[in-house]
Short mmCIF file of the N, C-alpha and C atoms (twelve columns), coordinates in Angstrom:
data_MODEL
# 
_entry.id   MODEL 
# 
loop_
_atom_site.group_PDB 
_atom_site.id 
_atom_site.type_symbol 
_atom_site.label_atom_id 
_atom_site.label_alt_id 
_atom_site.label_comp_id 
_atom_site.label_asym_id 
_atom_site.label_seq_id 
_atom_site.Cartn_x 
_atom_site.Cartn_y 
_atom_site.Cartn_z 
_atom_site.pdbx_PDB_model_num 
ATOM 1   N N  . UNK A 1  -4.928  6.634   -7.077  1 
ATOM 2   C CA . UNK A 1  -5.507  6.543   -5.753  1 
ATOM 3   C C  . UNK A 1  -6.815  5.778   -5.864  1 
ATOM 4   N N  . UNK A 2  -7.094  4.982   -4.852  1 
ATOM 5   C CA . UNK A 2  -8.373  4.288   -4.775  1 
ATOM 6   C C  . UNK A 2  -8.854  4.332   -3.337  1 
ATOM 7   N N  . UNK A 3  -10.165 4.387   -3.150  1 
ATOM 8   C CA . UNK A 3  -10.747 4.377   -1.812  1 
ATOM 9   C C  . UNK A 3  -11.424 3.035   -1.596  1 
ATOM 10  N N  . UNK A 4  -11.222 2.460   -0.411  1 
ATOM 11  C CA . UNK A 4  -11.761 1.143   -0.093  1 
ATOM 12  C C  . UNK A 4  -12.848 1.271   0.958   1 
ATOM 13  N N  . UNK A 5  -14.070 1.064   0.543   1 
ATOM 14  C CA . UNK A 5  -15.241 0.990   1.426   1 
ATOM 15  C C  . UNK A 5  -15.310 2.130   2.437   1 
ATOM 16  N N  . UNK A 6  -14.842 3.324   2.072   1 
ATOM 17  C CA . UNK A 6  -14.872 4.454   2.988   1 
ATOM 18  C C  . UNK A 6  -13.948 4.306   4.180   1 
ATOM 19  N N  . UNK A 7  -13.131 3.248   4.197   1 
ATOM 20  C CA . UNK A 7  -12.235 2.976   5.324   1 
ATOM 21  C C  . UNK A 7  -10.846 3.555   5.147   1 
ATOM 22  N N  . UNK A 8  -10.332 3.480   3.916   1 
ATOM 23  C CA . UNK A 8  -8.989  3.990   3.674   1 
ATOM 24  C C  . UNK A 8  -8.767  4.256   2.194   1 
ATOM 25  N N  . UNK A 9  -7.687  4.987   1.914   1 
ATOM 26  C CA . UNK A 9  -7.242  5.231   0.554   1 
ATOM 27  C C  . UNK A 9  -5.922  4.506   0.330   1 
ATOM 28  N N  . UNK A 10 -5.738  3.995   -0.872  1 
ATOM 29  C CA . UNK A 10 -4.462  3.424   -1.296  1 
ATOM 30  C C  . UNK A 10 -3.857  4.325   -2.358  1 
ATOM 31  N N  . UNK A 11 -2.554  4.542   -2.273  1 
ATOM 32  C CA . UNK A 11 -1.836  5.330   -3.268  1 
ATOM 33  C C  . UNK A 11 -0.660  4.506   -3.766  1 
ATOM 34  N N  . UNK A 12 -0.438  4.524   -5.071  1 
ATOM 35  C CA . UNK A 12 0.729   3.905   -5.680  1 
ATOM 36  C C  . UNK A 12 1.581   5.034   -6.226  1 
ATOM 37  N N  . UNK A 13 2.752   5.211   -5.654  1 
ATOM 38  C CA . UNK A 13 3.620   6.328   -6.001  1 
ATOM 39  C C  . UNK A 13 4.786   5.832   -6.859  1 
ATOM 40  N N  . UNK A 14 5.260   6.685   -7.770  1 
ATOM 41  C CA . UNK A 14 6.281   6.310   -8.737  1 
ATOM 42  C C  . UNK A 14 7.292   7.439   -8.900  1 
ATOM 43  N N  . UNK A 15 8.567   7.099   -8.917  1 
ATOM 44  C CA . UNK A 15 9.616   8.055   -9.221  1 
ATOM 45  C C  . UNK A 15 10.313  7.622   -10.497 1 
ATOM 46  N N  . UNK A 16 10.144  8.393   -11.576 1 
ATOM 47  C CA . UNK A 16 10.802  8.082   -12.840 1 
ATOM 48  C C  . UNK A 16 12.312  8.246   -12.723 1 
ATOM 49  N N  . UNK A 17 12.733  9.143   -11.877 1 
ATOM 50  C CA . UNK A 17 14.166  9.417   -11.722 1 
ATOM 51  C C  . UNK A 17 14.941  8.194   -11.249 1 
ATOM 52  N N  . UNK A 18 14.350  7.421   -10.325 1 
ATOM 53  C CA . UNK A 18 15.063  6.249   -9.802  1 
ATOM 54  C C  . UNK A 18 14.336  4.935   -10.092 1 
ATOM 55  N N  . UNK A 19 13.336  4.958   -10.962 1 
ATOM 56  C CA . UNK A 19 12.559  3.762   -11.321 1 
ATOM 57  C C  . UNK A 19 12.068  3.023   -10.078 1 
ATOM 58  N N  . UNK A 20 11.547  3.778   -9.137  1 
ATOM 59  C CA . UNK A 20 11.106  3.195   -7.866  1 
ATOM 60  C C  . UNK A 20 9.618   3.434   -7.656  1 
ATOM 61  N N  . UNK A 21 8.989   2.484   -6.995  1 
ATOM 62  C CA . UNK A 21 7.582   2.576   -6.596  1 
ATOM 63  C C  . UNK A 21 7.495   2.383   -5.090  1 
ATOM 64  N N  . UNK A 22 6.457   2.933   -4.509  1 
ATOM 65  C CA . UNK A 22 6.143   2.668   -3.117  1 
ATOM 66  C C  . UNK A 22 4.654   2.880   -2.918  1 
ATOM 67  N N  . UNK A 23 4.129   2.289   -1.871  1 
ATOM 68  C CA . UNK A 23 2.706   2.375   -1.589  1 
ATOM 69  C C  . UNK A 23 2.442   3.182   -0.335  1 
ATOM 70  N N  . UNK A 24 1.219   3.676   -0.233  1 
ATOM 71  C CA . UNK A 24 0.785   4.410   0.952   1 
ATOM 72  C C  . UNK A 24 -0.657  4.039   1.241   1 
ATOM 73  N N  . UNK A 25 -0.989  3.908   2.510   1 
ATOM 74  C CA . UNK A 25 -2.356  3.704   2.958   1 
ATOM 75  C C  . UNK A 25 -2.694  4.848   3.907   1 
ATOM 76  N N  . UNK A 26 -3.896  5.411   3.761   1 
ATOM 77  C CA . UNK A 26 -4.367  6.499   4.628   1 
ATOM 78  C C  . UNK A 26 -5.720  6.096   5.183   1 
ATOM 79  N N  . UNK A 27 -5.815  6.001   6.491   1 
ATOM 80  C CA . UNK A 27 -7.098  5.685   7.136   1 
ATOM 81  C C  . UNK A 27 -8.030  6.872   7.036   1 
ATOM 82  N N  . UNK A 28 -9.314  6.593   6.849   1 
ATOM 83  C CA . UNK A 28 -10.320 7.653   6.755   1 
ATOM 84  C C  . UNK A 28 -11.248 7.695   7.961   1 
ATOM 85  N N  . UNK A 29 -11.098 6.756   8.892   1 
ATOM 86  C CA . UNK A 29 -12.035 6.683   10.016  1 
ATOM 87  C C  . UNK A 29 -11.563 7.431   11.268  1 
ATOM 88  N N  . UNK A 30 -10.351 7.994   11.250  1 
ATOM 89  C CA . UNK A 30 -9.815  8.747   12.394  1 
ATOM 90  C C  . UNK A 30 -9.842  7.956   13.697  1 
ATOM 91  N N  . UNK A 31 -9.675  6.651   13.616  1 
ATOM 92  C CA . UNK A 31 -9.644  5.802   14.811  1 
ATOM 93  C C  . UNK A 31 -8.410  4.902   14.782  1 
ATOM 94  N N  . UNK A 32 -7.226  5.460   14.875  1 
ATOM 95  C CA . UNK A 32 -6.043  4.626   14.740  1 
ATOM 96  C C  . UNK A 32 -5.709  3.799   15.975  1 
ATOM 97  N N  . UNK A 33 -6.129  4.220   17.148  1 
ATOM 98  C CA . UNK A 33 -5.647  3.557   18.353  1 
ATOM 99  C C  . UNK A 33 -6.366  2.248   18.614  1 
ATOM 100 N N  . UNK A 34 -5.584  1.220   18.942  1 
ATOM 101 C CA . UNK A 34 -6.122  -0.103  19.184  1 
ATOM 102 C C  . UNK A 34 -6.345  -0.882  17.904  1 
ATOM 103 N N  . UNK A 35 -5.933  -0.325  16.779  1 
ATOM 104 C CA . UNK A 35 -6.109  -0.955  15.482  1 
ATOM 105 C C  . UNK A 35 -4.752  -1.088  14.797  1 
ATOM 106 N N  . UNK A 36 -4.747  -1.690  13.610  1 
ATOM 107 C CA . UNK A 36 -3.505  -1.944  12.894  1 
ATOM 108 C C  . UNK A 36 -3.755  -1.744  11.395  1 
ATOM 109 N N  . UNK A 37 -2.762  -1.230  10.672  1 
ATOM 110 C CA . UNK A 37 -2.845  -1.096  9.228   1 
ATOM 111 C C  . UNK A 37 -1.640  -1.763  8.583   1 
ATOM 112 N N  . UNK A 38 -1.838  -2.227  7.353   1 
ATOM 113 C CA . UNK A 38 -0.752  -2.824  6.592   1 
ATOM 114 C C  . UNK A 38 -0.872  -2.428  5.142   1 
ATOM 115 N N  . UNK A 39 0.271   -2.315  4.466   1 
ATOM 116 C CA . UNK A 39 0.292   -1.959  3.047   1 
ATOM 117 C C  . UNK A 39 1.438   -2.710  2.378   1 
ATOM 118 N N  . UNK A 40 1.182   -3.194  1.157   1 
ATOM 119 C CA . UNK A 40 2.191   -3.929  0.390   1 
ATOM 120 C C  . UNK A 40 2.266   -3.375  -1.021  1 
ATOM 121 N N  . UNK A 41 3.474   -3.325  -1.567  1 
ATOM 122 C CA . UNK A 41 3.683   -2.946  -2.964  1 
ATOM 123 C C  . UNK A 41 4.515   -4.055  -3.603  1 
ATOM 124 N N  . UNK A 42 4.177   -4.411  -4.852  1 
ATOM 125 C CA . UNK A 42 4.896   -5.503  -5.503  1 
ATOM 126 C C  . UNK A 42 4.864   -5.342  -7.020  1 
ATOM 127 N N  . UNK A 43 5.884   -5.885  -7.672  1 
ATOM 128 C CA . UNK A 43 5.973   -5.920  -9.130  1 
ATOM 129 C C  . UNK A 43 5.770   -7.352  -9.579  1 
ATOM 130 N N  . UNK A 44 5.402   -7.565  -10.845 1 
ATOM 131 C CA . UNK A 44 5.038   -8.922  -11.225 1 
ATOM 132 C C  . UNK A 44 5.814   -9.516  -12.398 1 
ATOM 133 N N  . UNK A 45 6.946   -8.942  -12.788 1 
ATOM 134 C CA . UNK A 45 7.671   -9.507  -13.909 1 
ATOM 135 C C  . UNK A 45 9.037   -10.047 -13.516 1 
ATOM 136 N N  . UNK A 46 9.202   -10.478 -12.311 1 
ATOM 137 C CA . UNK A 46 10.447  -11.088 -11.860 1 
ATOM 138 C C  . UNK A 46 10.094  -12.364 -11.106 1 
ATOM 139 N N  . UNK A 47 11.065  -13.225 -10.908 1 
ATOM 140 C CA . UNK A 47 10.816  -14.479 -10.206 1 
ATOM 141 C C  . UNK A 47 11.864  -14.662 -9.123  1 
ATOM 142 N N  . UNK A 48 11.571  -14.444 -7.857  1 
ATOM 143 C CA . UNK A 48 10.279  -14.001 -7.310  1 
ATOM 144 C C  . UNK A 48 10.079  -12.510 -7.549  1 
ATOM 145 N N  . UNK A 49 8.832   -12.059 -7.510  1 
ATOM 146 C CA . UNK A 49 8.586   -10.635 -7.735  1 
ATOM 147 C C  . UNK A 49 9.122   -9.798  -6.580  1 
ATOM 148 N N  . UNK A 50 9.639   -8.611  -6.900  1 
ATOM 149 C CA . UNK A 50 10.054  -7.717  -5.817  1 
ATOM 150 C C  . UNK A 50 8.826   -7.270  -5.032  1 
ATOM 151 N N  . UNK A 51 8.966   -7.153  -3.727  1 
ATOM 152 C CA . UNK A 51 7.831   -6.741  -2.895  1 
ATOM 153 C C  . UNK A 51 8.341   -6.092  -1.613  1 
ATOM 154 N N  . UNK A 52 7.536   -5.209  -1.074  1 
ATOM 155 C CA . UNK A 52 7.799   -4.597  0.227   1 
ATOM 156 C C  . UNK A 52 6.479   -4.540  0.989   1 
ATOM 157 N N  . UNK A 53 6.536   -4.808  2.279   1 
ATOM 158 C CA . UNK A 53 5.340   -4.782  3.124   1 
ATOM 159 C C  . UNK A 53 5.674   -4.059  4.420   1 
ATOM 160 N N  . UNK A 54 4.725   -3.297  4.900   1 
ATOM 161 C CA . UNK A 54 4.848   -2.616  6.180   1 
ATOM 162 C C  . UNK A 54 3.528   -2.768  6.929   1 
ATOM 163 N N  . UNK A 55 3.624   -2.997  8.219   1 
ATOM 164 C CA . UNK A 55 2.430   -3.135  9.069   1 
ATOM 165 C C  . UNK A 55 2.751   -2.512  10.413  1 
ATOM 166 N N  . UNK A 56 1.832   -1.675  10.918  1 
ATOM 167 C CA . UNK A 56 2.059   -1.019  12.209  1 
ATOM 168 C C  . UNK A 56 0.746   -0.801  12.934  1 
ATOM 169 N N  . UNK A 57 0.786   -0.813  14.258  1 
ATOM 170 C CA . UNK A 57 -0.410  -0.464  15.032  1 
ATOM 171 C C  . UNK A 57 -0.478  1.043   15.272  1 
ATOM 172 N N  . UNK A 58 -1.679  1.513   15.519  1 
ATOM 173 C CA . UNK A 58 -1.914  2.869   16.028  1 
ATOM 174 C C  . UNK A 58 -1.375  3.991   15.133  1 
ATOM 175 N N  . UNK A 59 -1.598  3.892   13.810  1 
ATOM 176 C CA . UNK A 59 -1.195  4.956   12.891  1 
ATOM 177 C C  . UNK A 59 -2.356  5.289   11.953  1 
ATOM 178 N N  . UNK A 60 -2.341  6.508   11.418  1 
ATOM 179 C CA . UNK A 60 -3.353  6.923   10.449  1 
ATOM 180 C C  . UNK A 60 -2.902  6.708   9.006   1 
ATOM 181 N N  . UNK A 61 -1.590  6.760   8.759   1 
ATOM 182 C CA . UNK A 61 -1.098  6.501   7.424   1 
ATOM 183 C C  . UNK A 61 0.252   5.826   7.501   1 
ATOM 184 N N  . UNK A 62 0.612   5.156   6.402   1 
ATOM 185 C CA . UNK A 62 1.801   4.323   6.415   1 
ATOM 186 C C  . UNK A 62 2.322   4.173   4.992   1 
ATOM 187 N N  . UNK A 63 3.640   4.230   4.822   1 
ATOM 188 C CA . UNK A 63 4.294   4.031   3.530   1 
ATOM 189 C C  . UNK A 63 5.057   2.711   3.540   1 
ATOM 190 N N  . UNK A 64 5.167   2.087   2.361   1 
ATOM 191 C CA . UNK A 64 6.050   0.938   2.224   1 
ATOM 192 C C  . UNK A 64 7.458   1.450   1.941   1 
ATOM 193 N N  . UNK A 65 8.472   0.613   2.139   1 
ATOM 194 C CA . UNK A 65 9.777   0.922   1.560   1 
ATOM 195 C C  . UNK A 65 9.640   0.866   0.032   1 
ATOM 196 N N  . UNK A 66 10.599  1.419   -0.684  1 
ATOM 197 C CA . UNK A 66 10.520  1.428   -2.141  1 
ATOM 198 C C  . UNK A 66 10.902  0.072   -2.732  1 
ATOM 199 N N  . UNK A 67 10.405  -0.173  -3.942  1 
ATOM 200 C CA . UNK A 67 10.915  -1.265  -4.762  1 
ATOM 201 C C  . UNK A 67 11.385  -0.644  -6.077  1 
ATOM 202 N N  . UNK A 68 12.504  -1.128  -6.575  1 
ATOM 203 C CA . UNK A 68 13.042  -0.651  -7.839  1 
ATOM 204 C C  . UNK A 68 12.652  -1.652  -8.909  1 
ATOM 205 N N  . UNK A 69 11.987  -1.182  -9.955  1 
ATOM 206 C CA . UNK A 69 11.473  -2.056  -11.008 1 
ATOM 207 C C  . UNK A 69 11.735  -1.444  -12.373 1 
ATOM 208 N N  . UNK A 70 11.615  -2.248  -13.394 1 
ATOM 209 C CA . UNK A 70 11.693  -1.761  -14.761 1 
ATOM 210 C C  . UNK A 70 10.443  -0.930  -15.060 1 
ATOM 211 N N  . UNK A 71 10.571  0.155   -15.812 1 
ATOM 212 C CA . UNK A 71 9.408   1.007   -16.105 1 
ATOM 213 C C  . UNK A 71 8.261   0.279   -16.808 1 
ATOM 214 N N  . UNK A 72 8.542   -0.815  -17.508 1 
ATOM 215 C CA . UNK A 72 7.491   -1.532  -18.234 1 
ATOM 216 C C  . UNK A 72 6.769   -2.558  -17.362 1 
ATOM 217 N N  . UNK A 73 7.230   -2.798  -16.169 1 
ATOM 218 C CA . UNK A 73 6.588   -3.782  -15.290 1 
ATOM 219 C C  . UNK A 73 5.263   -3.259  -14.768 1 
ATOM 220 N N  . UNK A 74 4.363   -4.175  -14.482 1 
ATOM 221 C CA . UNK A 74 3.149   -3.836  -13.750 1 
ATOM 222 C C  . UNK A 74 3.493   -3.844  -12.268 1 
ATOM 223 N N  . UNK A 75 3.076   -2.807  -11.568 1 
ATOM 224 C CA . UNK A 75 3.326   -2.686  -10.129 1 
ATOM 225 C C  . UNK A 75 1.985   -2.432  -9.446  1 
ATOM 226 N N  . UNK A 76 1.770   -3.069  -8.291  1 
ATOM 227 C CA . UNK A 76 0.496   -2.955  -7.586  1 
ATOM 228 C C  . UNK A 76 0.712   -2.656  -6.110  1 
ATOM 229 N N  . UNK A 77 -0.312  -2.075  -5.500  1 
ATOM 230 C CA . UNK A 77 -0.323  -1.837  -4.063  1 
ATOM 231 C C  . UNK A 77 -1.657  -2.350  -3.517  1 
ATOM 232 N N  . UNK A 78 -1.622  -2.914  -2.327  1 
ATOM 233 C CA . UNK A 78 -2.828  -3.368  -1.654  1 
ATOM 234 C C  . UNK A 78 -2.692  -3.072  -0.166  1 
ATOM 235 N N  . UNK A 79 -3.815  -3.037  0.541   1 
ATOM 236 C CA . UNK A 79 -3.766  -2.689  1.960   1 
ATOM 237 C C  . UNK A 79 -4.844  -3.369  2.767   1 
ATOM 238 N N  . UNK A 80 -4.655  -3.324  4.087   1 
ATOM 239 C CA . UNK A 80 -5.587  -3.931  5.034   1 
ATOM 240 C C  . UNK A 80 -5.654  -3.078  6.289   1 
ATOM 241 N N  . UNK A 81 -6.844  -2.988  6.871   1 
ATOM 242 C CA . UNK A 81 -7.031  -2.395  8.195   1 
ATOM 243 C C  . UNK A 81 -7.653  -3.462  9.088   1 
ATOM 244 N N  . UNK A 82 -7.051  -3.666  10.251  1 
ATOM 245 C CA . UNK A 82 -7.597  -4.592  11.237  1 
ATOM 246 C C  . UNK A 82 -8.119  -3.782  12.411  1 
ATOM 247 N N  . UNK A 83 -9.373  -4.020  12.789  1 
ATOM 248 C CA . UNK A 83 -9.956  -3.417  13.988  1 
ATOM 249 C C  . UNK A 83 -10.517 -4.545  14.834  1 
ATOM 250 N N  . UNK A 84 -10.967 -4.211  16.026  1 
ATOM 251 C CA . UNK A 84 -11.576 -5.227  16.884  1 
ATOM 252 C C  . UNK A 84 -12.832 -5.808  16.242  1 
ATOM 253 N N  . UNK A 85 -13.526 -5.005  15.439  1 
ATOM 254 C CA . UNK A 85 -14.791 -5.438  14.855  1 
ATOM 255 C C  . UNK A 85 -14.637 -6.161  13.520  1 
ATOM 256 N N  . UNK A 86 -13.608 -5.800  12.722  1 
ATOM 257 C CA . UNK A 86 -13.537 -6.364  11.369  1 
ATOM 258 C C  . UNK A 86 -12.166 -6.179  10.756  1 
ATOM 259 N N  . UNK A 87 -11.945 -6.923  9.690   1 
ATOM 260 C CA . UNK A 87 -10.771 -6.737  8.831   1 
ATOM 261 C C  . UNK A 87 -11.263 -6.233  7.492   1 
ATOM 262 N N  . UNK A 88 -10.678 -5.132  7.006   1 
ATOM 263 C CA . UNK A 88 -11.066 -4.557  5.723   1 
ATOM 264 C C  . UNK A 88 -9.900  -4.658  4.763   1 
ATOM 265 N N  . UNK A 89 -10.092 -5.402  3.674   1 
ATOM 266 C CA . UNK A 89 -9.072  -5.589  2.637   1 
ATOM 267 C C  . UNK A 89 -9.526  -4.924  1.352   1 
ATOM 268 N N  . UNK A 90 -8.559  -4.545  0.541   1 
ATOM 269 C CA . UNK A 90 -8.879  -4.081  -0.806  1 
ATOM 270 C C  . UNK A 90 -9.337  -5.289  -1.606  1 
ATOM 271 N N  . UNK A 91 -10.465 -5.166  -2.310  1 
ATOM 272 C CA . UNK A 91 -10.946 -6.266  -3.134  1 
ATOM 273 C C  . UNK A 91 -10.000 -6.559  -4.284  1 
ATOM 274 N N  . UNK A 92 -9.451  -5.504  -4.861  1 
ATOM 275 C CA . UNK A 92 -8.472  -5.624  -5.939  1 
ATOM 276 C C  . UNK A 92 -7.329  -4.672  -5.655  1 
ATOM 277 N N  . UNK A 93 -6.111  -5.051  -6.044  1 
ATOM 278 C CA . UNK A 93 -4.988  -4.115  -5.859  1 
ATOM 279 C C  . UNK A 93 -5.106  -2.928  -6.818  1 
ATOM 280 N N  . UNK A 94 -4.465  -1.862  -6.464  1 
ATOM 281 C CA . UNK A 94 -4.332  -0.700  -7.334  1 
ATOM 282 C C  . UNK A 94 -3.041  -0.877  -8.120  1 
ATOM 283 N N  . UNK A 95 -3.111  -0.902  -9.449  1 
ATOM 284 C CA . UNK A 95 -1.939  -1.202  -10.284 1 
ATOM 285 C C  . UNK A 95 -1.693  -0.110  -11.310 1 
ATOM 286 N N  . UNK A 96 -0.461  -0.062  -11.779 1 
ATOM 287 C CA . UNK A 96 -0.107  0.818   -12.910 1 
ATOM 288 C C  . UNK A 96 0.692   0.005   -13.893 1 
# 
């Protein structure tokens, strides 16, 4: 888990049983309405790399669909919050 500028948390989730990863973003500002959140999860040892992205308005938290990867691959999650005042991105992805 990583926290981004007090705006949101990113989580990278893993299931050993099905070799799957997925990402989650949780807003920390309790102001979901009129705003939008997005989260992406991706692996980096394939060409093209497997990836899933989800973006929705007016939510406090959001999950990506799963990606199935080899256990030895590096997998990362990143997120963004868009508000009327600003866009907040993760400076670096959260990886395992």
